[in-house]
Coordinates of C-alpha atoms and ligand atoms in Angstrom, one line a residue:
L1 CA -2.5 -10.3 -1.8
G2 CA -1.2 -11.3 -5.3
N3 CA -4.2 -9.6 -7.0
H4 CA -4.3 -5.8 -8.5
V5 CA -3.4 -3.2 -6.0
D6 CA -3.2 0.2 -6.4
N7 CA 0.4 1.0 -5.9
R8 CA 0.0 4.1 -3.8
K9 CA 3.4 4.1 -2.0
E10 CA 4.3 2.8 1.3
N11 CA 1.4 1.3 2.6
N12 CA 0.5 -1.0 -0.3
M13 CA 4.3 -1.6 -0.8
E14 CA 4.3 -3.0 3.2
H15 CA 1.2 -5.0 2.1
L16 CA 3.0 -6.9 -0.7
R17 CA 6.2 -7.3 1.5
N18 CA 4.5 -8.7 4.3
N19 CA 2.7 -11.1 1.9
S20 CA 5.9 -11.9 0.0
S21 CA 7.6 -13.2 3.1
G22 CA 4.9 -15.9 3.0
S23 CA 4.0 -18.8 5.2
L24 CA 6.6 -20.4 7.3
I25 CA 9.1 -21.9 4.9
T26 CA 12.0 -24.0 5.4
E27 CA 15.3 -23.4 3.5
S28 CA 15.0 -26.0 1.5
V29 CA 12.2 -24.8 -0.6
R30 CA 13.8 -23.3 -3.8
E31 CA 11.9 -20.4 -4.9
S32 CA 12.6 -17.1 -6.6
R33 CA 10.4 -14.0 -6.2
V34 CA 9.5 -11.9 -8.8
L35 CA 7.4 -8.4 -8.8
V36 CA 5.2 -7.7 -11.8
L37 CA 4.7 -3.9 -12.5
Y38 CA 1.5 -3.8 -14.6
T39 CA 1.5 -0.5 -16.0
G40 CA -0.8 -1.1 -19.3
G41 CA -0.5 -1.5 -22.8
T42 CA -1.9 -4.2 -25.3
I43 CA -0.8 -7.0 -23.4
G44 CA -3.7 -6.7 -20.6
M45 CA -6.1 -4.8 -22.8
I46 CA -9.8 -6.0 -24.0
R47 CA -12.1 -5.0 -26.8
N48 CA -14.8 -2.5 -26.2
E49 CA -18.3 -2.7 -27.8
N50 CA -16.9 -0.9 -30.7
G51 CA -14.1 -3.3 -31.3
A52 CA -11.3 -1.1 -29.8
L53 CA -8.7 -2.4 -27.4
V54 CA -8.5 -0.7 -24.4
P55 CA -7.3 -1.3 -20.6
K56 CA -9.6 -2.4 -18.0
A57 CA -8.7 -2.2 -14.6
N58 CA -8.8 -5.0 -11.8
A59 CA -9.1 -7.9 -14.3
F60 CA -5.8 -8.7 -15.3
V61 CA -4.8 -10.7 -12.2
K62 CA -8.2 -12.5 -11.7
K63 CA -8.1 -13.8 -15.4
L64 CA -4.4 -15.1 -15.0
R65 CA -5.6 -17.3 -12.0
N66 CA -7.6 -19.1 -14.8
Y67 CA -4.8 -19.7 -16.8
P68 CA -3.0 -22.9 -15.7
H69 CA 0.2 -21.9 -17.7
M70 CA 0.3 -18.6 -15.4
Y71 CA -1.0 -20.0 -12.2
D72 CA -0.5 -23.5 -10.5
R73 CA -3.4 -23.3 -8.3
E74 CA -2.9 -26.3 -6.2
Y75 CA 0.6 -25.6 -5.1
A76 CA -0.2 -21.9 -4.6
E77 CA -3.4 -22.6 -2.5
A78 CA -1.5 -25.1 -0.3
R79 CA 1.2 -22.6 0.2
F80 CA -0.3 -19.2 0.5
G81 CA -4.2 -19.9 0.7
L82 CA -6.9 -18.5 -1.7
M83 CA -5.4 -14.9 -2.6
G84 CA -2.1 -15.4 -2.2
P85 CA 0.7 -14.4 -4.7
L86 CA 0.8 -16.3 -8.3
V87 CA 3.0 -19.3 -8.7
L88 CA 4.0 -20.8 -12.2
P89 CA 3.7 -24.6 -12.9
M90 CA 7.0 -26.2 -12.5
T91 CA 8.4 -27.7 -15.4
A92 CA 10.9 -30.4 -16.0
T93 CA 13.7 -28.1 -16.7
D94 CA 12.9 -25.5 -14.1
S95 CA 15.1 -25.3 -10.8
R96 CA 13.1 -23.1 -8.9
R97 CA 9.5 -22.3 -8.3
V98 CA 8.4 -18.9 -9.7
I99 CA 6.1 -16.7 -7.2
Y100 CA 4.9 -13.7 -8.7
N101 CA 3.3 -10.7 -7.2
V102 CA 1.1 -8.1 -9.7
L103 CA 1.4 -4.6 -8.6
E104 CA -1.3 -3.1 -11.1
Y105 CA -1.0 0.7 -12.0
S106 CA -4.0 2.9 -11.9
P107 CA -4.7 4.3 -14.2
L108 CA -3.4 1.6 -16.7
C109 CA -2.3 3.4 -19.4
D110 CA -1.3 3.0 -23.2
S111 CA 2.4 3.6 -23.5
S112 CA 1.8 6.4 -26.0
N113 CA 0.7 8.3 -22.9
M114 CA 3.8 7.6 -20.9
T115 CA 5.9 10.6 -19.5
M116 CA 9.1 10.9 -17.6
D117 CA 6.8 11.1 -14.4
D118 CA 5.7 7.4 -15.1
W119 CA 9.2 6.4 -15.5
I120 CA 10.0 8.1 -12.2
R121 CA 7.0 6.1 -10.7
I122 CA 8.0 2.8 -12.0
A123 CA 11.7 3.4 -10.6
D124 CA 10.5 4.3 -6.9
D125 CA 8.4 1.2 -6.7
I126 CA 11.2 -0.7 -8.0
K127 CA 13.3 0.9 -5.4
L128 CA 10.7 0.3 -2.7
A129 CA 10.2 -3.4 -3.4
Y130 CA 13.9 -4.2 -4.1
E131 CA 15.0 -5.9 -1.4
H132 CA 12.0 -8.4 -1.3
F133 CA 12.2 -9.6 -4.7
D134 CA 14.8 -11.6 -7.1
G135 CA 13.9 -9.9 -10.0
F136 CA 11.2 -7.5 -11.5
V137 CA 8.9 -7.6 -14.8
I138 CA 7.4 -4.4 -16.1
L139 CA 4.3 -5.0 -18.5
H140 CA 4.5 -2.1 -20.7
G141 CA 2.7 -1.1 -23.9
T142 CA 5.2 -1.5 -27.0
D143 CA 5.1 2.0 -28.4
T144 CA 7.5 3.8 -25.8
L145 CA 8.8 0.8 -24.2
S146 CA 12.3 1.2 -25.4
Y147 CA 12.2 4.9 -24.0
T148 CA 11.0 3.3 -20.7
A149 CA 13.9 0.7 -20.7
S150 CA 16.6 3.0 -21.8
A151 CA 15.6 5.7 -19.1
L152 CA 15.5 3.2 -16.3
S153 CA 19.0 1.6 -17.3
F154 CA 20.3 5.1 -16.4
M155 CA 18.1 6.0 -13.6
F156 CA 19.0 2.5 -11.8
E157 CA 22.8 3.0 -10.5
S158 CA 24.4 0.1 -9.3
L159 CA 21.9 -2.1 -10.3
G160 CA 22.3 -5.9 -9.0
K161 CA 19.1 -7.3 -10.0
I162 CA 17.2 -8.0 -13.5
V163 CA 14.7 -5.7 -14.8
I164 CA 12.5 -6.9 -17.8
L165 CA 10.2 -5.0 -19.7
T166 CA 7.7 -6.7 -22.0
G167 CA 4.5 -6.6 -23.4
S168 CA 2.9 -7.9 -26.5
Q169 CA 0.9 -6.8 -30.0
V170 CA -2.2 -8.9 -29.1
P171 CA -3.6 -8.9 -25.8
I172 CA -2.5 -11.9 -23.7
F173 CA -6.2 -13.2 -23.3
D174 CA -7.0 -13.5 -27.1
S175 CA -6.8 -16.8 -28.1
R176 CA -3.4 -15.9 -30.5
S177 CA -1.3 -13.9 -28.7
D178 CA 2.4 -13.4 -28.2
G179 CA 1.8 -12.0 -24.6
L180 CA 1.7 -15.5 -23.2
D181 CA 5.3 -16.5 -24.3
N182 CA 6.6 -12.9 -23.5
F183 CA 5.2 -12.8 -20.1
L184 CA 5.8 -16.5 -19.4
S185 CA 9.5 -16.1 -20.7
S186 CA 10.3 -12.8 -18.8
L187 CA 8.9 -14.3 -15.4
I188 CA 11.3 -17.4 -15.7
I189 CA 14.4 -15.4 -16.9
A190 CA 13.8 -12.8 -13.9
A191 CA 13.7 -15.6 -11.4
N192 CA 16.3 -17.8 -12.5
Y193 CA 19.2 -15.7 -14.2
N194 CA 21.4 -13.0 -12.6
I195 CA 21.5 -10.5 -15.5
P196 CA 21.6 -7.0 -13.7
E197 CA 20.4 -5.1 -16.2
V198 CA 17.3 -3.4 -17.5
C199 CA 16.2 -5.6 -20.3
V200 CA 13.5 -6.0 -23.0
Y201 CA 12.0 -9.3 -23.9
F202 CA 10.2 -10.0 -26.9
G203 CA 9.9 -12.7 -29.5
T204 CA 12.7 -15.1 -28.1
N205 CA 15.2 -12.6 -27.3
L206 CA 16.4 -10.8 -24.4
M207 CA 17.9 -7.6 -25.2
R208 CA 19.8 -5.0 -23.2
G209 CA 17.1 -2.5 -22.9
N210 CA 18.9 0.7 -24.0
R211 CA 20.1 -0.9 -27.1
T212 CA 16.4 -1.7 -28.4
C213 CA 13.9 0.1 -30.7
K214 CA 10.5 -0.8 -31.8
V215 CA 10.9 -1.9 -35.3
S216 CA 7.4 -3.4 -36.1
A217 CA 4.1 -2.1 -35.6
T218 CA 2.7 -5.6 -36.8
S219 CA 5.3 -8.3 -36.2
F220 CA 5.6 -10.4 -33.1
E221 CA 9.3 -9.8 -33.5
A222 CA 8.3 -6.1 -32.6
F223 CA 11.6 -5.3 -31.1
D224 CA 15.4 -5.2 -32.4
S225 CA 18.8 -4.7 -30.7
P226 CA 20.7 -3.4 -33.9
N227 CA 23.9 -2.4 -32.6
F228 CA 24.5 -5.3 -30.0
P229 CA 23.8 -9.1 -29.9
P230 CA 21.0 -10.3 -27.4
L231 CA 21.9 -11.1 -23.9
A232 CA 19.8 -14.2 -24.0
K233 CA 17.8 -16.5 -26.5
A234 CA 14.8 -18.6 -25.3
N235 CA 14.2 -21.2 -27.6
I236 CA 14.0 -24.8 -26.2
K237 CA 17.1 -24.1 -24.0
I238 CA 17.7 -20.5 -22.6
E239 CA 21.1 -19.7 -23.6
V240 CA 22.5 -16.9 -21.8
D241 CA 25.7 -14.9 -23.3
Y242 CA 27.5 -14.4 -20.2
R243 CA 30.3 -12.2 -21.5
A244 CA 27.8 -9.9 -22.8
I245 CA 26.3 -9.0 -19.3
F246 CA 27.2 -5.6 -18.4
R247 CA 27.9 -5.8 -14.6
P248 CA 28.5 -2.5 -12.3
C249 CA 31.8 -2.4 -10.9
T250 CA 31.4 -0.1 -8.1
L251 CA 31.6 -0.9 -4.4
E252 CA 28.3 0.6 -4.2
K253 CA 24.5 -0.1 -3.2
F254 CA 21.6 -0.2 -5.6
H255 CA 20.5 3.7 -6.0
V256 CA 17.7 5.4 -8.0
H257 CA 18.5 8.6 -9.7
T258 CA 14.8 10.2 -9.7
S259 CA 15.3 13.4 -11.3
L260 CA 15.1 13.8 -15.0
N261 CA 15.8 16.9 -17.5
R262 CA 12.8 17.3 -19.4
N263 CA 14.5 20.2 -21.6
V264 CA 15.8 17.8 -24.4
G265 CA 14.8 16.8 -27.7
L266 CA 15.4 14.7 -31.2
L267 CA 16.3 16.9 -34.3
R268 CA 16.3 14.9 -37.2
I269 CA 18.0 16.2 -40.4
F270 CA 16.4 16.2 -43.6
P271 CA 17.0 17.7 -46.9
S272 CA 16.1 21.4 -47.3
M273 CA 15.6 21.8 -43.8
T274 CA 15.1 25.3 -42.9
T275 CA 17.3 27.4 -40.8
H276 CA 14.2 28.8 -39.0
L277 CA 13.3 25.6 -37.8
I278 CA 16.7 25.0 -36.3
K279 CA 17.0 28.3 -34.7
A280 CA 13.5 27.4 -33.2
F281 CA 14.5 24.3 -31.8
L282 CA 17.6 25.3 -30.3
Q283 CA 15.9 28.3 -28.2
P284 CA 15.9 28.2 -24.6
P285 CA 14.9 26.1 -22.7
I286 CA 16.7 23.4 -24.3
E287 CA 19.5 22.2 -22.9
G288 CA 20.2 19.0 -24.8
V289 CA 19.9 17.9 -28.5
V290 CA 20.0 14.6 -30.0
L291 CA 21.1 15.5 -33.7
Q292 CA 20.3 12.5 -35.9
S293 CA 22.3 13.1 -39.1
Y294 CA 22.7 10.9 -42.2
G295 CA 24.8 8.0 -42.6
A296 CA 28.2 8.2 -40.7
G297 CA 27.3 11.0 -39.0
N298 CA 26.8 13.7 -41.8
V299 CA 25.0 17.0 -42.0
P300 CA 25.2 19.0 -45.4
M301 CA 28.5 20.6 -45.9
N302 CA 27.0 23.4 -47.9
R303 CA 24.5 24.3 -45.2
E304 CA 27.0 26.7 -43.2
D305 CA 23.6 28.1 -41.6
I306 CA 22.8 25.0 -39.9
I307 CA 26.5 24.6 -38.6
K308 CA 26.4 28.1 -37.5
E309 CA 23.1 27.5 -35.5
L310 CA 24.1 24.4 -34.0
S311 CA 27.8 26.1 -32.9
A312 CA 26.1 29.0 -31.1
A313 CA 23.9 26.6 -29.4
T314 CA 27.1 24.4 -28.0
K315 CA 28.5 27.8 -27.4
R316 CA 25.6 28.6 -25.0
G317 CA 26.1 25.4 -23.3
I318 CA 23.7 23.3 -24.7
I319 CA 24.8 19.6 -25.3
V320 CA 24.2 18.4 -28.9
V321 CA 25.0 14.5 -29.4
N322 CA 25.4 13.3 -32.8
I323 CA 24.0 9.8 -33.7
T324 CA 23.1 8.3 -37.2
Q325 CA 19.4 7.7 -38.4
C326 CA 20.6 4.5 -39.7
A327 CA 19.4 1.4 -38.0
T328 CA 22.5 -0.1 -37.4
G329 CA 26.0 1.5 -37.5
Y330 CA 27.6 4.3 -35.9
V331 CA 28.8 7.8 -36.5
T332 CA 32.6 8.3 -37.3
N333 CA 34.8 11.4 -38.6
T334 CA 35.3 9.7 -41.9
Y335 CA 33.7 12.4 -43.8
A336 CA 34.6 16.0 -43.8
S337 CA 31.3 17.1 -42.2
G338 CA 32.3 15.1 -39.3
K339 CA 35.5 17.3 -38.6
L340 CA 33.2 20.4 -38.9
L341 CA 31.0 19.3 -36.3
D342 CA 33.9 18.5 -33.9
E343 CA 34.7 22.1 -34.3
A344 CA 31.0 23.2 -33.8
G345 CA 31.4 21.4 -30.1
I346 CA 29.1 18.7 -31.0
I347 CA 29.9 15.3 -29.7
S348 CA 29.5 11.8 -31.0
G349 CA 26.8 9.5 -29.6
F350 CA 28.7 6.6 -31.4
D351 CA 26.0 3.7 -31.8
M352 CA 23.2 4.8 -29.3
T353 CA 19.6 4.7 -30.3
P354 CA 17.7 7.8 -30.4
E355 CA 15.8 6.3 -27.2
A356 CA 19.2 5.8 -25.3
A357 CA 20.5 9.0 -26.0
L358 CA 17.6 11.2 -25.3
T359 CA 17.2 9.5 -22.2
K360 CA 20.9 9.7 -21.4
L361 CA 20.5 13.1 -22.1
A362 CA 17.5 13.8 -19.4
Y363 CA 19.7 11.9 -17.1
V364 CA 23.2 13.5 -17.4
L365 CA 21.6 16.8 -17.5
S366 CA 19.9 16.7 -14.2
K367 CA 23.2 15.4 -12.2
T368 CA 23.6 18.8 -10.6
E369 CA 27.1 17.5 -8.8
W370 CA 28.5 17.4 -12.5
D371 CA 29.8 20.5 -14.3
L372 CA 29.4 21.1 -18.1
Q373 CA 32.5 19.3 -18.8
T374 CA 31.9 16.1 -17.0
K375 CA 28.4 15.9 -18.5
L376 CA 29.8 16.0 -21.8
E377 CA 32.6 13.2 -21.2
M378 CA 29.6 11.2 -19.7
M379 CA 27.4 11.6 -22.4
Q380 CA 30.6 9.8 -24.5
T381 CA 31.4 7.3 -21.6
N382 CA 29.8 3.9 -21.5
L383 CA 27.6 4.3 -18.6
R384 CA 25.3 0.8 -19.0
G385 CA 26.5 -0.8 -22.0
E386 CA 24.7 1.7 -24.0
L387 CA 27.2 2.6 -26.8
T388 CA 30.3 1.0 -28.2
A389 CA 33.2 3.4 -27.8
G390 CA 36.1 2.7 -30.1
R391 CA 36.9 -0.7 -31.0
P392 CA 34.7 -3.5 -29.6
P393 CA 36.3 -5.5 -26.5
C394 CA 38.2 -8.4 -28.0
H395 CA 37.9 -11.3 -25.7
K396 CA 40.9 -14.2 -26.1
D397 CA 38.5 -16.5 -24.4
L398 CA 38.1 -18.6 -27.4
D399 CA 41.7 -19.3 -27.8
L400 CA 41.6 -21.1 -24.4
V401 CA 38.4 -22.8 -24.6
E402 CA 39.6 -23.8 -28.1
A403 CA 42.7 -25.4 -27.0
V404 CA 41.1 -27.5 -24.4
A405 CA 38.2 -28.4 -26.6
R406 CA 40.8 -29.4 -29.4
S407 CA 42.8 -31.7 -26.9
L408 CA 39.3 -33.2 -26.0
R409 CA 37.8 -33.7 -29.1
L410 CA 35.1 -31.4 -28.8
S411 CA 33.7 -30.0 -32.0
S412 CA 30.4 -28.7 -31.7
T413 CA 29.6 -25.1 -30.7
A414 CA 27.1 -26.3 -28.0
E415 CA 30.0 -28.3 -26.4
R416 CA 32.4 -25.6 -26.6
Q417 CA 30.1 -23.5 -24.7
E418 CA 29.5 -25.7 -22.2
L419 CA 33.0 -26.4 -21.6
G420 CA 33.7 -22.6 -21.1
S421 CA 30.7 -22.7 -18.6
I422 CA 32.5 -25.4 -16.7
L423 CA 36.1 -24.3 -17.2
F424 CA 35.7 -20.7 -15.9
P425 CA 33.9 -20.8 -12.7
A426 CA 36.4 -23.6 -12.2
M427 CA 39.3 -21.6 -12.7
L428 CA 37.9 -18.5 -10.7
N429 CA 37.5 -20.4 -7.9
A430 CA 40.7 -22.1 -7.9
A431 CA 42.1 -18.6 -8.3
V432 CA 40.1 -17.2 -5.1
L433 CA 41.6 -20.2 -3.1
S434 CA 45.0 -19.7 -4.1
R435 CA 44.4 -15.8 -3.5
D436 CA 45.7 -15.0 -7.3
I437 CA 44.3 -11.4 -8.0
V438 CA 46.3 -11.3 -11.0
K439 CA 45.0 -14.5 -12.3
L440 CA 41.4 -13.5 -11.4
E441 CA 42.4 -10.4 -13.8
I442 CA 43.8 -12.7 -16.6
L443 CA 40.6 -14.9 -16.6
K444 CA 38.5 -11.6 -17.1
G445 CA 40.6 -10.8 -19.7
Y446 CA 39.8 -14.2 -21.4
G447 CA 36.3 -13.4 -21.1
A448 CA 35.3 -15.0 -18.0
D449 CA 32.0 -13.8 -16.6
I450 CA 33.2 -13.0 -12.9
S451 CA 29.6 -14.3 -11.6
Q452 CA 29.0 -17.5 -13.6
Q453 CA 28.1 -20.3 -11.1
N454 CA 29.6 -23.7 -11.2
A455 CA 27.5 -27.0 -11.3
D456 CA 26.2 -26.0 -7.8
G457 CA 25.3 -22.5 -8.4
R458 CA 28.2 -21.2 -6.6
T459 CA 30.3 -18.1 -7.8
A460 CA 33.9 -17.0 -7.0
L461 CA 32.2 -14.6 -4.6
H462 CA 30.7 -17.3 -2.6
I463 CA 34.0 -18.8 -2.1
A464 CA 35.8 -15.9 -1.3
C465 CA 33.4 -15.1 1.6
C466 CA 33.8 -18.4 2.8
E467 CA 37.5 -18.0 2.8
G468 CA 37.3 -14.3 4.2
D469 CA 40.4 -12.9 2.4
L470 CA 38.9 -9.1 2.2
N471 CA 41.4 -8.2 -0.7
I472 CA 39.7 -11.0 -2.8
V473 CA 36.2 -10.1 -1.9
R474 CA 37.0 -6.6 -2.9
C475 CA 38.9 -7.6 -5.9
L476 CA 35.9 -9.6 -7.1
L477 CA 33.2 -6.7 -6.5
R478 CA 35.5 -4.2 -8.6
M479 CA 35.1 -6.8 -11.1
G480 CA 31.6 -6.9 -11.3
A481 CA 30.7 -9.9 -8.9
N482 CA 27.1 -9.7 -7.8
V483 CA 26.0 -10.0 -4.2
H484 CA 22.6 -11.4 -4.8
I485 CA 23.3 -14.9 -6.9
K486 CA 21.8 -17.8 -4.5
D487 CA 23.4 -21.1 -5.0
R488 CA 21.8 -24.5 -5.2
F489 CA 21.6 -24.3 -1.1
N490 CA 19.8 -20.9 -1.4
R491 CA 23.0 -19.5 0.0
T492 CA 24.2 -16.0 -1.1
P493 CA 27.7 -14.6 -0.4
L494 CA 26.3 -12.7 2.5
I495 CA 25.0 -16.1 4.3
D496 CA 28.4 -17.7 3.8
A497 CA 30.4 -14.5 5.3
V498 CA 27.7 -14.6 8.2
E499 CA 28.1 -18.3 9.0
F500 CA 31.8 -17.9 8.7
D501 CA 32.0 -15.1 11.1
H502 CA 34.0 -12.8 8.5
H503 CA 32.9 -9.4 10.1
E504 CA 35.1 -7.2 7.7
V505 CA 33.8 -9.2 4.4
I506 CA 30.0 -8.6 6.1
K507 CA 30.6 -4.9 5.9
I508 CA 31.9 -4.5 2.4
L509 CA 29.1 -7.0 1.2
M510 CA 26.6 -4.7 2.8
Q511 CA 28.1 -1.6 1.5
C512 CA 27.6 -3.2 -2.2
G513 CA 23.8 -3.8 -1.4
A514 CA 23.8 -7.2 -0.2
H515 CA 20.8 -8.3 2.2
L516 CA 19.5 -11.1 4.1
H517 CA 16.6 -13.1 2.3
G518 CA 14.2 -15.8 2.7
S519 CA 12.1 -16.5 5.6
A520 CA 12.6 -14.2 8.8
Y521 CA 11.8 -17.1 10.9
A522 CA 14.5 -19.1 9.5
I523 CA 17.3 -16.6 10.4
G524 CA 15.6 -16.0 13.9
E525 CA 15.9 -20.1 14.3
K526 CA 19.7 -19.3 13.4
M527 CA 20.1 -16.9 16.0
C528 CA 18.3 -18.6 18.4
A529 CA 20.7 -21.4 18.0
A530 CA 23.9 -19.2 18.5
A531 CA 22.5 -17.5 21.5
A532 CA 21.6 -20.8 23.1
V533 CA 25.2 -21.8 23.0
G534 CA 26.6 -18.4 23.6
N535 CA 28.2 -17.6 19.9
L536 CA 28.5 -13.9 20.4
K537 CA 30.8 -13.8 17.3
R538 CA 27.7 -15.4 15.1
L539 CA 25.0 -13.0 16.6
K540 CA 27.4 -10.0 15.8
S541 CA 27.8 -11.5 12.2
Y542 CA 24.0 -11.1 11.9
Q543 CA 23.8 -7.9 13.5
L544 CA 26.1 -6.5 10.9
A545 CA 23.9 -8.0 8.0
N546 CA 21.2 -5.8 9.3
A547 CA 19.3 -8.8 10.7
D548 CA 16.6 -8.1 13.7
L549 CA 18.1 -9.6 17.1
S550 CA 14.6 -10.0 18.4
Q551 CA 13.4 -12.2 15.5
K552 CA 11.3 -15.0 16.6
D553 CA 12.3 -18.4 15.8
F554 CA 9.6 -21.0 14.4
S555 CA 8.3 -21.5 18.0
G556 CA 7.9 -17.8 18.8
R557 CA 10.7 -17.5 20.9
T558 CA 13.8 -14.9 20.6
P559 CA 17.7 -15.1 20.9
L560 CA 16.9 -13.4 24.1
H561 CA 15.1 -16.5 25.5
F562 CA 17.6 -18.9 24.6
A563 CA 20.3 -16.6 26.2
A564 CA 18.5 -16.5 29.4
L565 CA 17.5 -20.2 29.2
H566 CA 21.0 -21.3 28.8
N567 CA 22.4 -19.1 31.1
K568 CA 24.8 -17.2 28.4
T569 CA 25.6 -14.3 30.1
Q570 CA 27.6 -12.3 27.9
V571 CA 25.2 -13.1 24.9
L572 CA 22.4 -11.7 27.4
K573 CA 24.6 -8.6 28.0
F574 CA 24.9 -8.0 24.4
L575 CA 21.4 -8.3 23.5
L576 CA 20.3 -6.0 26.2
D577 CA 23.2 -3.4 25.3
Q578 CA 21.7 -3.8 21.8
N579 CA 18.2 -2.7 23.4
V580 CA 16.0 -5.7 22.1
E581 CA 14.5 -6.3 25.5
A582 CA 11.7 -4.2 24.8
K583 CA 11.0 -5.4 21.4
C584 CA 11.2 -9.1 22.7
L585 CA 8.6 -8.4 25.5
D586 CA 6.2 -6.7 23.0
K587 CA 6.8 -9.6 20.5
T588 CA 6.6 -12.6 22.9
N589 CA 5.1 -11.6 26.0
Ligands
LIG601 N1 -0.7 1.3 -28.0 C1 0.0 0.0 -27.3 C2 0.8 0.6 -26.3 O1 2.2 0.8 -26.3 C3 0.6 -0.7 -28.3 C4 1.1 -2.0 -27.6 O2 1.2 -2.4 -26.3 N2 1.2 -3.4 -28.6 O3 0.5 0.5 -25.2

């Protein structure tokens, strides 16, 4: 595979999945897997005979294979054969090989044609492929890219992996294009950084998707995140602002909410707007309205008719959210009209973009388990980093890093940043080892990213899973620790918990969506080794981690073979009780 595939559901996804496990690979190969959903947009378009840009089916991947920037033919063909997934060339600074599969949508679409159904289709595809890839890149037209990014950010609940939307202003195969950089940087970031958010990459910025707006029809810097700084900047170095990452703090698995309420709309106030227009807009079946008011949230004070219609609408149960027409800033109650809107039951959307406010309404209104009061509260709650309610969070980290930097006589920003990235993981790890929950909380208050990796790529959760203290593991997960991060030895916290046989820890990691990764044969190899020495506890650890107990090792034998060969009766009994016998016979003769 690796070439264009129509994405029609399970069959194709199964195909992709099988292909993505690749040939026999040892644990030492450091690779990351990215799934690219190619939905359309200018990035893959070609010019027709009239010079107009149009999408062309089944051409994108074929062309990519001829681009040495996008495809390391030698490595890919040696590893996967002729038609395997695509592989990026390695550069001196890369730590992992980026392997990517492209799932081409049919039909490819100009994003001006996108609908909520398309968002649901994208979300469903990511759900199906979720455990088989480290990150996801969505190639998308730029026109409605911010709407899709915002919608997906709400539909993805407890997201643990990175999803990046990107596109371009000029087709990628034109000789001068922004597409190549946007696509390449998105792939590299998706493969190497654990930023569990729906992001938009454009120009040199990785931005939180639900904070973005398309701000230019012509510039290569087509997107901006006016009220929130970029999550990362990709210049000579890729610099991630770890403190800005919004990490879900629930003990839940990734889940996709796939229904959306379509009875929502954007109502932009303008001078001399007629009562008739407002009235018509607020008629059934409308259920949610994003009111785009002037400046800091103002509507004309002398237009009682407008306020009256809006007030009547909220009384009928319609949710009206007030945001500003300005590109930056937020709505406040500074002016008298703000109070008036309050009294009319209109809620504040703070600094949400129109795209975020609208898609959030569609999401919140479709939650059948929430009553109206809860929906109103949720609209004003920061669910995915989409709004700044109240005062922005104040991190005290600068004091701490500053003090150490001063005593070490470090003066440049780069040196200080580097110091922060050394200090925090070391202190978090020390707090885990001393089982000090208070210290963990203090460090978080100082701005430490709970999932920041040390020089070996290990996080506090890795250490906690080796130690096996359930309280500390739970506390880290509640603080947003990510279960998917691989250290430099390709180990995840789950593998650590399995190999130290901490069964309760394995259970809670699984509850949070952790899964085994990498070659199934390598896992088979480890289970066979456990069976050969009668290590029942280890096999139970693998079972809790959802491993297939009848998995073959590299030689084609299963744990049952080894238990029988070495006469490990307890293990034999356990495996037979788990009903692996039939499966083994099927698989191995
Ligand atoms: N019309 C195109 C789209 O949104 C614009 C682009 O991708 N640059 O699909």
